[in-house]
Amino acid sequence: MKEFIKNSDSFFNFINCVVEARDRSNTLKNRVEDIRDYLGADRCALFLYDKKAEELVLRVAQGTNNEERLPINKKTLIGYCFLSGKTLCVNDAYDESELKAIDEAIQFSRKLDQASGYRTKSVLVTPIIVRGKRVGVFQAVNKPGGFINYSVEGVTDFAPMLGLAVEIVMLDEALKKGKRFEDLPFSED
């Protein structure tokens, strides 16, 4: 949190935006954009855990409108991050030896890059935790020059605040839709 304290304007602005938002419909999108800007990444995404389907669902993304659902396994950086609870930084997502150094099972699917014409290079992922439970994964891609230690510290500093935003938005949506608290990914089983 030491680097974050140095950027206290970013910290307090982020918290104020989460807590004071009257219309929560864009809260997560706006907070993901805040983190993208802070990191200097090209694009960011937020995947949230769907407890019933046992999948990670793309909730916020820049550069795509596709609904994406990922199985929770160690084959993707996002799945591995969710299962392990570890923040991961990869300089070249296409470098299989770099991925295998994290875990033999991890692979990078080039399918989305090929379909969109976008080229993913560097990737930074961190788990989002609410009430002690992993509820999702934040992903940043393609920072010019790559992600460095400062980027890793920054994303881990922002992750708890993004977790707070996720909790507030999920509770708000649950109330509006008449969902049960037990269906939320951070509820007790």
XYZ file of N, CA and C in Angstrom:
567
model
N 0.822 -1.199 0.000
C 0.000 0.000 0.000
C 0.861 1.255 0.000
N 2.167 1.101 0.211
C 3.047 2.267 0.312
C 3.016 3.130 -0.943
N 3.043 2.521 -2.139
C 3.007 3.289 -3.381
C 1.652 3.964 -3.539
N 0.622 3.301 -3.068
C -0.718 3.842 -3.187
C -0.880 5.089 -2.328
N -0.293 5.070 -1.139
C -0.372 6.220 -0.247
C 0.243 7.437 -0.929
N 1.335 7.237 -1.680
C 1.967 8.333 -2.410
C 1.009 8.928 -3.430
N 0.095 8.136 -3.904
C -0.897 8.578 -4.876
C -2.255 8.710 -4.194
N -2.294 9.335 -3.044
C -3.519 9.374 -2.252
C -4.673 10.041 -2.986
N -4.400 10.974 -3.899
C -5.488 11.571 -4.672
C -6.215 10.493 -5.466
N -5.468 9.589 -6.092
C -6.071 8.484 -6.831
C -6.884 7.603 -5.903
N -6.317 7.291 -4.748
C -6.977 6.434 -3.765
C -8.302 7.027 -3.308
N -8.272 8.289 -2.848
C -9.482 8.894 -2.310
C -10.523 9.175 -3.390
N -10.084 9.523 -4.581
C -11.021 9.721 -5.684
C -11.723 8.407 -6.015
N -10.968 7.336 -6.051
C -11.521 6.021 -6.360
C -12.586 5.645 -5.331
N -12.252 5.760 -4.055
C -13.199 5.420 -2.975
C -14.435 6.312 -3.028
N -14.243 7.611 -3.180
C -15.384 8.528 -3.245
C -16.318 8.170 -4.384
N -15.768 7.834 -5.527
C -16.601 7.474 -6.681
C -17.417 6.210 -6.410
N -16.843 5.266 -5.704
C -17.555 4.024 -5.384
C -18.679 4.298 -4.388
N -18.355 4.978 -3.311
C -19.304 5.180 -2.212
C -20.408 6.161 -2.575
N -20.057 7.206 -3.306
C -21.030 8.268 -3.566
C -21.859 8.062 -4.825
N -21.601 7.037 -5.590
C -22.327 6.826 -6.846
C -23.808 6.611 -6.584
N -24.635 7.414 -7.220
C -26.090 7.265 -7.098
C -26.582 6.197 -8.080
N -26.053 6.259 -9.280
C -26.395 5.283 -10.303
C -25.234 4.314 -10.397
N -25.417 3.116 -9.912
C -24.319 2.146 -9.840
C -24.102 1.384 -11.149
N -24.908 1.667 -12.167
C -24.828 0.893 -13.401
C -23.456 0.994 -14.075
N -22.777 2.095 -13.947
C -21.466 2.261 -14.576
C -20.310 2.243 -13.584
N -20.589 1.932 -12.341
C -19.556 1.981 -11.306
C -18.365 1.086 -11.643
N -18.609 -0.158 -11.977
C -17.501 -1.079 -12.250
C -16.744 -0.673 -13.512
N -17.474 -0.299 -14.544
C -16.841 0.141 -15.795
C -15.922 1.339 -15.521
N -16.415 2.301 -14.789
C -15.626 3.504 -14.499
C -14.419 3.203 -13.615
N -14.574 2.310 -12.634
C -13.440 1.993 -11.765
C -12.374 1.201 -12.522
N -12.799 0.308 -13.421
C -11.839 -0.430 -14.241
C -11.069 0.554 -15.130
N -11.764 1.544 -15.671
C -11.092 2.566 -16.478
C -10.110 3.375 -15.638
N -10.476 3.678 -14.394
C -9.563 4.397 -13.500
C -8.263 3.616 -13.306
N -8.400 2.317 -13.085
C -7.208 1.483 -12.867
C -6.395 1.386 -14.157
N -7.070 1.252 -15.287
C -6.362 1.229 -16.573
C -5.524 2.491 -16.751
N -6.142 3.639 -16.470
C -5.428 4.907 -16.611
C -4.250 4.989 -15.643
N -4.458 4.556 -14.419
C -3.395 4.571 -13.406
C -2.213 3.702 -13.843
N -2.518 2.522 -14.390
C -1.464 1.592 -14.812
C -0.831 1.978 -16.141
N -1.548 2.732 -16.956
C -1.073 3.046 -18.286
C -1.230 1.875 -19.243
N -2.184 1.011 -18.961
C -2.444 -0.156 -19.811
C -3.320 0.256 -20.993
N -3.279 -0.533 -22.047
C -4.113 -0.265 -23.213
C -5.565 -0.643 -22.935
N -5.760 -1.829 -22.365
C -7.104 -2.330 -22.079
C -7.115 -3.066 -20.750
N -8.296 -3.098 -20.162
C -8.477 -3.853 -18.916
C -9.819 -4.567 -18.960
N -9.942 -5.558 -18.107
C -11.181 -6.325 -18.028
C -11.413 -6.777 -16.590
N -12.662 -7.034 -16.285
C -13.042 -7.557 -14.976
C -13.918 -8.784 -15.206
N -13.459 -9.916 -14.702
C -14.213 -11.161 -14.747
C -14.762 -11.418 -13.349
N -16.042 -11.774 -13.264
C -16.653 -12.074 -11.971
C -17.116 -13.526 -11.928
N -17.062 -14.077 -10.741
C -17.412 -15.477 -10.509
C -18.919 -15.654 -10.523
N -19.386 -16.555 -11.362
C -20.788 -16.964 -11.397
C -20.866 -18.246 -10.583
N -21.389 -18.118 -9.372
C -21.410 -19.221 -8.422
C -22.241 -20.404 -8.931
N -23.368 -20.128 -9.551
C -24.237 -21.206 -10.032
C -23.615 -21.956 -11.205
N -23.032 -21.228 -12.158
C -22.468 -21.859 -13.356
C -21.028 -22.339 -13.136
N -20.417 -21.917 -12.019
C -19.014 -22.263 -11.735
C -18.098 -21.793 -12.871
N -18.297 -20.531 -13.290
C -17.504 -19.943 -14.365
C -17.116 -18.519 -13.989
N -16.133 -18.005 -14.710
C -15.787 -16.597 -14.617
C -16.401 -15.908 -15.829
N -17.162 -14.855 -15.580
C -17.908 -14.173 -16.624
C -17.338 -12.775 -16.817
N -17.091 -12.422 -18.063
C -16.598 -11.091 -18.382
C -17.674 -10.078 -18.059
N -17.380 -9.184 -17.129
C -18.353 -8.174 -16.701
C -18.047 -6.809 -17.309
N -16.762 -6.465 -17.358
C -16.335 -5.186 -17.917
C -15.147 -5.457 -18.812
N -15.166 -4.869 -20.006
C -14.022 -5.024 -20.910
C -13.946 -3.829 -21.843
N -12.734 -3.456 -22.154
C -12.530 -2.415 -23.160
C -12.100 -3.103 -24.446
N -12.680 -2.672 -25.549
C -12.293 -3.220 -26.835
C -13.122 -4.396 -27.316
N -14.105 -4.820 -26.535
C -14.958 -5.931 -26.968
C -16.334 -5.810 -26.329
N -17.306 -6.287 -27.035
C -18.667 -6.366 -26.491
C -19.099 -7.809 -26.334
N -18.193 -8.726 -26.620
C -18.510 -10.149 -26.544
C -18.720 -10.581 -25.104
N -19.695 -11.463 -24.902
C -19.826 -12.082 -23.592
C -18.862 -13.251 -23.576
N -18.035 -13.277 -22.596
C -17.063 -14.351 -22.494
C -17.229 -15.047 -21.153
N -17.227 -16.360 -21.199
C -17.310 -17.181 -19.999
C -16.121 -18.117 -20.017
N -15.421 -18.167 -18.902
C -14.248 -19.031 -18.801
C -14.467 -20.090 -17.744
N -14.105 -21.323 -18.059
C -14.157 -22.349 -17.011
C -13.094 -22.029 -15.958
N -13.356 -22.440 -14.769
C -12.388 -22.186 -13.701
C -11.420 -23.362 -13.660
N -10.266 -23.132 -14.293
C -9.213 -24.136 -14.296
C -7.868 -23.435 -14.478
N -6.808 -24.202 -14.467
C -5.469 -23.628 -14.559
C -4.991 -23.429 -15.997
N -5.877 -23.598 -16.973
C -5.453 -23.493 -18.368
C -5.307 -22.052 -18.854
N -5.943 -21.099 -18.171
C -5.830 -19.694 -18.555
C -5.187 -18.905 -17.419
N -4.595 -17.763 -17.747
C -4.030 -16.898 -16.706
C -5.116 -16.450 -15.735
N -6.287 -16.154 -16.267
C -7.389 -15.688 -15.424
C -7.863 -16.803 -14.500
N -8.049 -17.986 -15.043
C -8.461 -19.119 -14.211
C -7.425 -19.473 -13.173
N -6.153 -19.470 -13.582
C -5.070 -19.773 -12.646
C -5.020 -18.733 -11.526
N -5.149 -17.472 -11.889
C -5.150 -16.395 -10.898
C -6.296 -16.590 -9.902
N -7.481 -16.908 -10.423
C -8.645 -17.097 -9.556
C -8.418 -18.267 -8.596
N -7.940 -19.387 -9.119
C -7.740 -20.571 -8.278
C -6.612 -20.409 -7.270
N -5.517 -19.799 -7.703
C -4.336 -19.692 -6.842
C -4.375 -18.494 -5.912
N -5.123 -17.451 -6.302
C -5.125 -16.213 -5.520
C -3.868 -15.389 -5.721
N -3.092 -15.703 -6.763
C -1.822 -15.007 -7.014
C -1.974 -13.948 -8.099
N -1.256 -12.851 -7.920
C -1.126 -11.848 -8.965
C -0.051 -12.330 -9.923
N -0.338 -12.272 -11.222
C 0.589 -12.761 -12.233
C 0.913 -11.656 -13.225
N 2.175 -11.586 -13.618
C 2.630 -10.617 -14.600
C 3.391 -11.368 -15.683
N 2.916 -11.229 -16.927
C 3.520 -11.929 -18.059
C 3.936 -10.885 -19.090
N 5.187 -10.946 -19.522
C 5.690 -9.978 -20.500
C 5.249 -10.279 -21.919
N 5.108 -11.572 -22.253
C 4.683 -11.950 -23.595
C 3.745 -13.150 -23.504
N 2.464 -12.882 -23.692
C 1.451 -13.931 -23.569
C 1.624 -15.036 -24.606
N 2.338 -14.760 -25.699
C 2.558 -15.754 -26.748
C 3.784 -16.623 -26.471
N 4.541 -16.277 -25.439
C 5.758 -17.027 -25.096
C 5.372 -18.194 -24.179
N 5.274 -19.376 -24.772
C 4.832 -20.544 -24.004
C 5.775 -20.878 -22.857
N 7.058 -20.645 -23.027
C 8.005 -20.958 -21.945
C 7.764 -20.048 -20.738
N 7.385 -18.808 -20.976
C 7.075 -17.902 -19.865
C 5.823 -18.365 -19.130
N 4.826 -18.808 -19.877
C 3.597 -19.312 -19.257
C 3.860 -20.607 -18.491
N 4.636 -21.516 -19.087
C 4.936 -22.795 -18.444
C 5.767 -22.611 -17.178
N 6.508 -21.509 -17.093
C 7.278 -21.228 -15.877
C 6.339 -20.927 -14.695
N 5.140 -20.469 -14.999
C 4.138 -20.234 -13.948
C 3.488 -21.556 -13.576
N 2.989 -22.265 -14.606
C 2.366 -23.564 -14.407
C 2.305 -24.276 -15.756
N 2.580 -25.550 -15.762
C 2.595 -26.339 -17.001
C 1.255 -26.322 -17.733
N 0.161 -26.136 -17.018
C -1.169 -26.217 -17.633
C -1.576 -24.942 -18.371
N -0.962 -23.810 -18.046
C -1.398 -22.529 -18.614
C -1.098 -22.456 -20.111
N -2.124 -21.999 -20.841
C -2.001 -21.762 -22.275
C -2.618 -20.406 -22.565
N -2.171 -19.783 -23.643
C -2.803 -18.533 -24.068
C -3.580 -18.807 -25.336
N -4.869 -18.553 -25.303
C -5.710 -18.748 -26.479
C -5.598 -17.515 -27.363
N -5.199 -17.729 -28.591
C -5.041 -16.642 -29.552
C -6.333 -16.372 -30.317
N -7.369 -17.116 -29.990
C -8.638 -17.047 -30.705
C -9.212 -15.626 -30.732
N -9.270 -14.963 -29.585
C -9.831 -13.608 -29.542
C -8.951 -12.621 -30.296
N -7.636 -12.754 -30.170
C -6.723 -11.875 -30.908
C -6.928 -12.051 -32.407
N -7.028 -13.289 -32.851
C -7.195 -13.561 -34.278
C -8.531 -13.025 -34.792
N -9.567 -13.166 -34.011
C -10.889 -12.703 -34.429
C -10.972 -11.179 -34.481
N -10.274 -10.511 -33.552
C -10.380 -9.054 -33.455
C -9.265 -8.297 -34.160
N -8.148 -8.973 -34.424
C -6.999 -8.290 -34.999
C -6.134 -7.607 -33.952
N -6.513 -7.734 -32.710
C -5.751 -7.152 -31.597
C -4.625 -8.110 -31.225
N -3.506 -7.605 -30.761
C -2.378 -8.462 -30.363
C -2.085 -8.255 -28.886
N -2.390 -9.260 -28.090
C -2.089 -9.223 -26.664
C -0.601 -9.505 -26.479
N 0.057 -8.670 -25.704
C 1.476 -8.884 -25.433
C 1.645 -9.090 -23.922
N 1.712 -8.003 -23.175
C 1.898 -8.127 -21.731
C 0.541 -8.226 -21.031
N 0.518 -9.028 -19.958
C -0.718 -9.267 -19.213
C -0.416 -9.203 -17.720
N -1.303 -8.544 -16.984
C -1.216 -8.465 -15.528
C -2.589 -8.825 -14.981
N -2.655 -9.836 -14.121
C -3.926 -10.258 -13.530
C -3.788 -10.325 -12.014
N -4.875 -9.989 -11.335
C -4.897 -10.088 -9.871
C -6.290 -10.501 -9.419
N -6.363 -11.288 -8.346
C -7.684 -11.707 -7.852
C -8.412 -10.546 -7.172
N -9.722 -10.589 -7.260
C -10.574 -9.635 -6.551
C -11.227 -10.404 -5.410
N -11.055 -9.875 -4.219
C -11.509 -10.573 -3.014
C -12.534 -9.720 -2.279
N -13.624 -10.357 -1.867
C -14.675 -9.710 -1.086
C -14.979 -10.614 0.099
N -14.933 -10.053 1.279
C -15.239 -10.788 2.511
C -14.424 -12.081 2.626
N -13.168 -12.010 2.195
C -12.265 -13.143 2.302
C -12.429 -14.197 1.212
N -13.308 -13.947 0.244
C -13.534 -14.921 -0.834
C -13.174 -14.297 -2.181
N -12.549 -15.099 -3.018
C -12.251 -14.636 -4.366
C -13.557 -14.571 -5.157
N -13.825 -13.408 -5.744
C -15.068 -13.201 -6.493
C -14.807 -12.858 -7.954
N -13.546 -12.698 -8.317
C -13.257 -12.357 -9.699
C -11.782 -12.123 -9.928
N -11.496 -11.649 -11.142
C -10.123 -11.369 -11.547
C -10.115 -10.087 -12.370
N -9.187 -9.219 -12.043
C -8.944 -8.011 -12.830
C -7.777 -8.302 -13.764
N -7.914 -7.898 -15.028
C -6.867 -8.133 -16.017
C -6.518 -6.822 -16.722
N -5.230 -6.538 -16.816
C -4.733 -5.403 -17.603
C -3.838 -5.965 -18.700
N -3.925 -5.386 -19.897
C -3.096 -5.861 -21.008
C -2.417 -4.697 -21.720
N -1.244 -5.013 -22.234
C -0.497 -4.152 -23.144
C -0.180 -2.755 -22.613
N 0.627 -2.730 -21.579
C 1.188 -1.452 -21.140
C 2.417 -1.191 -22.009
N 2.525 -0.004 -22.608
C 3.723 0.295 -23.401
C 4.986 0.074 -22.563
N 5.889 -0.714 -23.068
C 7.105 -1.037 -22.328
C 6.940 -2.201 -21.371
N 5.732 -2.692 -21.222
C 5.461 -3.825 -20.337
C 5.176 -3.403 -18.906
N 4.615 -4.316 -18.152
C 4.314 -4.064 -16.746
C 5.587 -4.263 -15.929
N 5.779 -3.417 -14.936
C 6.959 -3.484 -14.067
C 6.493 -3.662 -12.626
N 7.433 -3.750 -11.704
C 7.080 -3.938 -10.288
C 6.103 -2.879 -9.797
N 6.282 -1.651 -10.254
C 5.372 -0.574 -9.850
C 3.943 -0.884 -10.305
N 3.804 -1.473 -11.486
C 2.479 -1.854 -11.999
C 1.853 -2.925 -11.119
N 2.652 -3.912 -10.726
C 2.165 -4.992 -9.872
C 1.728 -4.421 -8.524
N 2.549 -3.558 -7.946
C 2.178 -2.923 -6.675
C 0.903 -2.096 -6.827
N 0.801 -1.361 -7.918
C -0.385 -0.533 -8.152
C -1.654 -1.349 -8.260
N -1.608 -2.435 -9.026
C -2.816 -3.243 -9.200
C -3.186 -3.952 -7.893
N -2.212 -4.375 -7.133
C -2.541 -5.018 -5.850
C -3.034 -3.992 -4.830
N -2.624 -2.736 -4.981
C -3.161 -1.676 -4.119
C -4.611 -1.358 -4.469
N -4.929 -1.378 -5.751
C -6.288 -1.063 -6.192
C -7.258 -2.225 -6.007
N -6.778 -3.445 -5.989
C -7.655 -4.623 -5.943
C -8.649 -4.605 -4.773
N -8.231 -4.267 -3.544
C -9.226 -4.239 -2.461
C -10.326 -3.189 -2.674
N -9.956 -2.057 -3.278
C -10.961 -1.029 -3.550
C -11.908 -1.479 -4.661
N -11.377 -2.186 -5.649
C -12.240 -2.737 -6.688
C -13.146 -3.807 -6.085
N -12.631 -4.565 -5.128
C -13.447 -5.536 -4.411
C -14.605 -4.870 -3.686
N -14.343 -3.725 -3.073
C -15.403 -2.966 -2.410
C -16.460 -2.537 -3.423
N -16.015 -2.060 -4.581
C -16.957 -1.652 -5.626
C -17.790 -2.849 -6.097
N -17.139 -3.988 -6.299
C -17.858 -5.202 -6.717
C -18.899 -5.577 -5.676
N -18.524 -5.554 -4.409
C -19.471 -5.916 -3.350
C -20.676 -4.976 -3.342
N -20.434 -3.686 -3.409
C -21.528 -2.715 -3.378
C -22.442 -2.906 -4.585
N -21.865 -3.065 -5.766
C -22.666 -3.238 -6.983
C -23.457 -4.542 -6.929
N -22.817 -5.625 -6.502
C -23.525 -6.913 -6.435
C -24.661 -6.883 -5.417
N -24.434 -6.266 -4.283
C -25.501 -6.155 -3.285
C -26.651 -5.312 -3.824
N -26.315 -4.207 -4.471
C -27.323 -3.331 -5.057
C -28.139 -4.071 -6.119
N -27.461 -4.786 -7.002
C -28.154 -5.552 -8.045
C -29.010 -6.662 -7.442
N -28.498 -7.312 -6.420
C -29.262 -8.384 -5.775
C -30.561 -7.844 -5.187
N -30.477 -6.689 -4.551
C -31.682 -6.081 -3.986
C -32.692 -5.730 -5.075
N -32.201 -5.141 -6.158
C -33.097 -4.721 -7.240
C -33.726 -5.908 -7.955
N -33.014 -7.011 -8.058
C -33.507 -8.178 -8.804
C -34.139 -9.231 -7.903
N -34.173 -8.977 -6.618
C -34.760 -9.930 -5.693
C -33.954 -11.209 -5.539
N -32.654 -11.121 -5.799
C -31.796 -12.301 -5.638
C -31.576 -12.571 -4.154
N -31.205 -13.795 -3.901
C -30.889 -14.176 -2.528
C -29.417 -13.895 -2.257
N -29.112 -13.481 -1.058
C -27.731 -13.210 -0.659
C -26.871 -14.460 -0.834
N -27.464 -15.618 -0.615
C -26.742 -16.878 -0.714
C -26.213 -17.143 -2.129
N -26.814 -16.498 -3.127
C -26.377 -16.686 -4.505
C -25.171 -15.838 -4.873
N -24.829 -14.888 -4.025
C -23.678 -14.029 -4.312
C -22.382 -14.774 -4.031
N -21.351 -14.514 -4.830
C -20.123 -15.299 -4.702
C -19.381 -15.125 -3.396
N -19.690 -14.098 -2.630
C -18.986 -13.892 -1.360
C -19.816 -14.304 -0.152
N -20.977 -14.926 -0.405
C -21.795 -15.399 0.711
C -21.213 -16.688 1.282
N -21.576 -16.978 2.479
C -21.134 -18.219 3.114
C -21.869 -19.387 2.485
N -21.168 -20.469 2.278
C -21.812 -21.663 1.678
C -22.610 -22.421 2.697
